[in-house]
PDB file of C-alpha atoms in Angstrom:
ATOM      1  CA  UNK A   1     -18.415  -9.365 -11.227  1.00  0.00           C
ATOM      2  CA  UNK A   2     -15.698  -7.350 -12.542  1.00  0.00           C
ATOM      3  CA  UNK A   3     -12.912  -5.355 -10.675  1.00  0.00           C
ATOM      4  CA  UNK A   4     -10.475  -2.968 -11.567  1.00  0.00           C
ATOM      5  CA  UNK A   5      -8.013  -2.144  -8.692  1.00  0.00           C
ATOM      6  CA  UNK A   6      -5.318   0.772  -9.756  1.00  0.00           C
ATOM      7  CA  UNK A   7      -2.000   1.238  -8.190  1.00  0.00           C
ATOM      8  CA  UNK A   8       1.082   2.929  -8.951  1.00  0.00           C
ATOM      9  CA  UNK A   9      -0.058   6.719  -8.131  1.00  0.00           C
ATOM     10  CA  UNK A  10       1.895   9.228  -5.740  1.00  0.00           C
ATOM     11  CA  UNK A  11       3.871  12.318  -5.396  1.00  0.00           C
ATOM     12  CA  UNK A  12       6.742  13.291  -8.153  1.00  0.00           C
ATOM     13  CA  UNK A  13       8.826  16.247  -8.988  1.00  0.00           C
ATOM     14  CA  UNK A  14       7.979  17.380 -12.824  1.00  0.00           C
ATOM     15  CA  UNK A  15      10.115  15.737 -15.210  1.00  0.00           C
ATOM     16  CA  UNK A  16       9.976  12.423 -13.180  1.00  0.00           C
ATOM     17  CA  UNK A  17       8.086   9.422 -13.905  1.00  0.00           C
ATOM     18  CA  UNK A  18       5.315   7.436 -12.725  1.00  0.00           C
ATOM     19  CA  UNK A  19       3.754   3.982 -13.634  1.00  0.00           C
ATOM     20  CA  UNK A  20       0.183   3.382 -13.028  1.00  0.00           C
ATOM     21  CA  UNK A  21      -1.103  -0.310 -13.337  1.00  0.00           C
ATOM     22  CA  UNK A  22      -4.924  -1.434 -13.369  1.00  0.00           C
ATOM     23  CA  UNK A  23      -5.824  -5.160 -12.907  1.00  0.00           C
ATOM     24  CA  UNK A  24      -8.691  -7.157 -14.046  1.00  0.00           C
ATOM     25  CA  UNK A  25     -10.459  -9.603 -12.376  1.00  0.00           C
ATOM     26  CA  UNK A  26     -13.796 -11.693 -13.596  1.00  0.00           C
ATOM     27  CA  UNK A  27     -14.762 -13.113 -15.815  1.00  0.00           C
ATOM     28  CA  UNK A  28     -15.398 -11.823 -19.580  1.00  0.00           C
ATOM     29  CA  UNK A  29     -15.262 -12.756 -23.386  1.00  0.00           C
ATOM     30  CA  UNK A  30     -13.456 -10.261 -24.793  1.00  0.00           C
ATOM     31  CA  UNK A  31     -12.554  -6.581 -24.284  1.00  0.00           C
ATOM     32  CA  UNK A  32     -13.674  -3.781 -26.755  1.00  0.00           C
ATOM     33  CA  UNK A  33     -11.700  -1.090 -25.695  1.00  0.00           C
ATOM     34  CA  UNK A  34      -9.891   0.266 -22.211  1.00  0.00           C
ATOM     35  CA  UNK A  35      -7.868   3.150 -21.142  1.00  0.00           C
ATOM     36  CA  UNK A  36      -7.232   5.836 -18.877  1.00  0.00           C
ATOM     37  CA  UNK A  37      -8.912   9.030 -17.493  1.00  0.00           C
ATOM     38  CA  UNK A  38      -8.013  11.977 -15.333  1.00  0.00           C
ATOM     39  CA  UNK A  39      -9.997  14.324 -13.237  1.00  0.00           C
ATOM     40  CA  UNK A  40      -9.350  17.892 -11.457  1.00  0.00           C
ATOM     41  CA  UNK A  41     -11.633  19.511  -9.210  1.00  0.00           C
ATOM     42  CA  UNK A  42     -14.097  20.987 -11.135  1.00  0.00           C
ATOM     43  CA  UNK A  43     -13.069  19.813 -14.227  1.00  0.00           C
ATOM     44  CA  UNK A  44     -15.069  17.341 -16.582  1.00  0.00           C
ATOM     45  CA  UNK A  45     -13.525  13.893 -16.624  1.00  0.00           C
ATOM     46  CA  UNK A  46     -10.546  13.793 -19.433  1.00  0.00           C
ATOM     47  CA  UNK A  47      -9.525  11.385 -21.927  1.00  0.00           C
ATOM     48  CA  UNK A  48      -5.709  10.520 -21.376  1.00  0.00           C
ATOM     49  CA  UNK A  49      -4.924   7.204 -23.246  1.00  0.00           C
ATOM     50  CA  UNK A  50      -7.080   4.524 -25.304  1.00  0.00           C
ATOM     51  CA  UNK A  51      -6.068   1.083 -26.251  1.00  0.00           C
ATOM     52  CA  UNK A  52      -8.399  -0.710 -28.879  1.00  0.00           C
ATOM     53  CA  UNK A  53      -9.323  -4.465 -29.116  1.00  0.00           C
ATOM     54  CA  UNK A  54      -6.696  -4.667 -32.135  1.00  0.00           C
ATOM     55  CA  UNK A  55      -3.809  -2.822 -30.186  1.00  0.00           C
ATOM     56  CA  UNK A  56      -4.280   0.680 -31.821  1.00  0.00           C
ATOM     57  CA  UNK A  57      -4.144   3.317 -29.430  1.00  0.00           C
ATOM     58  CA  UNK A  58      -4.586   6.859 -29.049  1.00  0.00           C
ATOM     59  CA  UNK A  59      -3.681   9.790 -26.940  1.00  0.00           C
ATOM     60  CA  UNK A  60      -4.895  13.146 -25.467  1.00  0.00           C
ATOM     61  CA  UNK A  61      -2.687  15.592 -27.534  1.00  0.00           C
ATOM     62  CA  UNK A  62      -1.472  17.437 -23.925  1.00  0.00           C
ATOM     63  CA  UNK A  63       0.142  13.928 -22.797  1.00  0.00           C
ATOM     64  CA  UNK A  64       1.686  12.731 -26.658  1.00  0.00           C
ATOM     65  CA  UNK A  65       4.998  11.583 -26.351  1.00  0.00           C
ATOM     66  CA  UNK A  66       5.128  11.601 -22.952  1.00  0.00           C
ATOM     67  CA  UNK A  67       3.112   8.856 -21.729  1.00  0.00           C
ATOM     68  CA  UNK A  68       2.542   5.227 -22.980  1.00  0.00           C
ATOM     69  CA  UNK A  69      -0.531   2.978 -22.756  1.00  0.00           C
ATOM     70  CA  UNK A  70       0.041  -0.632 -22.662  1.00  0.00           C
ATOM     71  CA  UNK A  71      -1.155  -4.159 -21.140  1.00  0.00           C
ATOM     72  CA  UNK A  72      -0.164  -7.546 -20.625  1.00  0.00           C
ATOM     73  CA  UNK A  73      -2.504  -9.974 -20.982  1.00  0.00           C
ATOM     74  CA  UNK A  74      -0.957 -12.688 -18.902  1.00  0.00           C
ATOM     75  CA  UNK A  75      -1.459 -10.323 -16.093  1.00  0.00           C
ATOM     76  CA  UNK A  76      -4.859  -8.706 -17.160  1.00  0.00           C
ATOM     77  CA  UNK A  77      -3.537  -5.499 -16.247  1.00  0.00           C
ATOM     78  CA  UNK A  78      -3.309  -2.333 -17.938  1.00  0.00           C
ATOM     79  CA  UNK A  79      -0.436   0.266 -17.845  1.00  0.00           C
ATOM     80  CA  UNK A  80      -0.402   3.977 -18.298  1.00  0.00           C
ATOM     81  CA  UNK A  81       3.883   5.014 -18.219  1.00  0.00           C
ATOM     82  CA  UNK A  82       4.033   8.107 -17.865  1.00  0.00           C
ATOM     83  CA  UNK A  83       7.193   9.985 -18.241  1.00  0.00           C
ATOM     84  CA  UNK A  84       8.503  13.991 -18.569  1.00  0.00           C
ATOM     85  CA  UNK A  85       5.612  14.498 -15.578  1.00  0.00           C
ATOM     86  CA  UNK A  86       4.214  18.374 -15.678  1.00  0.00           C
ATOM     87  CA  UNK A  87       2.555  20.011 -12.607  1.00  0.00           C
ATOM     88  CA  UNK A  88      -0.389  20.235 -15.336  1.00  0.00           C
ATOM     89  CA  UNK A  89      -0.475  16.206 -15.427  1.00  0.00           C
ATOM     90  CA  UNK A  90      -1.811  16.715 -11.526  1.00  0.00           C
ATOM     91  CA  UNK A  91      -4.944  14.747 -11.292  1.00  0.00           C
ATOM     92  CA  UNK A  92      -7.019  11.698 -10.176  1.00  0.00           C
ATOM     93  CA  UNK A  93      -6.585   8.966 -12.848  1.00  0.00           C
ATOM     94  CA  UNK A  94      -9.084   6.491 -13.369  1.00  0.00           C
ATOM     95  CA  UNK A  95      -8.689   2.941 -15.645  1.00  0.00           C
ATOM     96  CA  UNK A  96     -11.902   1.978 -17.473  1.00  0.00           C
ATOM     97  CA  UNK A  97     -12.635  -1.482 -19.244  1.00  0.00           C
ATOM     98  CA  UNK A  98     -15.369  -1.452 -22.069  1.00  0.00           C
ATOM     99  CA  UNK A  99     -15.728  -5.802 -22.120  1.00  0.00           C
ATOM    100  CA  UNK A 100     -18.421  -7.949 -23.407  1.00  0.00           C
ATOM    101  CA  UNK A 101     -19.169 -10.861 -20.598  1.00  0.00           C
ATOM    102  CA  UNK A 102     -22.039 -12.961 -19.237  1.00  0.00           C
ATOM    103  CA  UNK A 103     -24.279  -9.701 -19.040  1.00  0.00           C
ATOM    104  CA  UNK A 104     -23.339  -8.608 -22.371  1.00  0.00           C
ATOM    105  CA  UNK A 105     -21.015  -5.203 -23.195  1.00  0.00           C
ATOM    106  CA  UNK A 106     -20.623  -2.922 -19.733  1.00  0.00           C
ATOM    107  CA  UNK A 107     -17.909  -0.657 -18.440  1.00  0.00           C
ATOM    108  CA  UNK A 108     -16.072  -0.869 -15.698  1.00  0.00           C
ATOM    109  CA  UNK A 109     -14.263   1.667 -14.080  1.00  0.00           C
ATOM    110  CA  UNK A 110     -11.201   1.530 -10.959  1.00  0.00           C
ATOM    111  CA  UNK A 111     -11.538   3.299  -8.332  1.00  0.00           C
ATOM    112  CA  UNK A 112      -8.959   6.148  -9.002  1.00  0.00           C
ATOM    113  CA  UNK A 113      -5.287   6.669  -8.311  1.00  0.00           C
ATOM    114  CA  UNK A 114      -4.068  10.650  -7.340  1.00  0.00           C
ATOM    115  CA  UNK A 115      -1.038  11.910  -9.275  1.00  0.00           C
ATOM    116  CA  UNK A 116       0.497  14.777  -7.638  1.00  0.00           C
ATOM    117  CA  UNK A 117       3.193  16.521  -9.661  1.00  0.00           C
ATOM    118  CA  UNK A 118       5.167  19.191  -7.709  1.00  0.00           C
ATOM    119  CA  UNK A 119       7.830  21.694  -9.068  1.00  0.00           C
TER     120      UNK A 119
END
């Protein structure tokens, strides 16, 4: 079985910065693709950040140049910096792993970290 626990979320003033970290645990064979979500009430579920299998990555055009996707594999853990925080960055983010393992490819997702930006 596969976990993702998130961490890193919390309470900033806008143009401050946050790091949010997602580790992996389980077992797998290799990882297609993983990145990072955020949610608002009553808002569909939005694409932040996307790291591919061969390190390519891309980004939600609201959060370009601001924020940075990265992982360490040593670690197994994922890493959204996010930097030059808006009050419109406000939301629950969510990691997601798309990895092939014993029960072939599934997605996992972590259980969701709130970002609260205040002015």
């Amino acid at each position: 079985q596969v976990q993702l626990v998130e961490s890193g979320g919390g309470l900033v003033q806008a143009g401050g910065s946050l790091r949010l970290s997602c580790a992996a645990s389980g077992r797998w064979f290799s990882i297609n693709h993983m990145g990072w979500y955020r949610q608002t009430p009553g808002k569909q579920r939005e694409l932040v950040a996307r790291l591919m299998s061969g390190d390519s990555t891309s980004y939600a055009d609201s959060i370009k140049g601001r924020f940075t996707i990265s992982r360490d594999n040593a670690k197994n853990t994922l890493y959204l910096q996010m930097n030059s925080l808006k009050r419109e960055d406000t939301a629950v983010y969510y990691c997601y792993v798309e990895m092939r393992g014993t029960s072939g490819t599934q997605e996992y997702w972590g259980q969701g970290t709130q970002v609260t930006v205040s002015s």
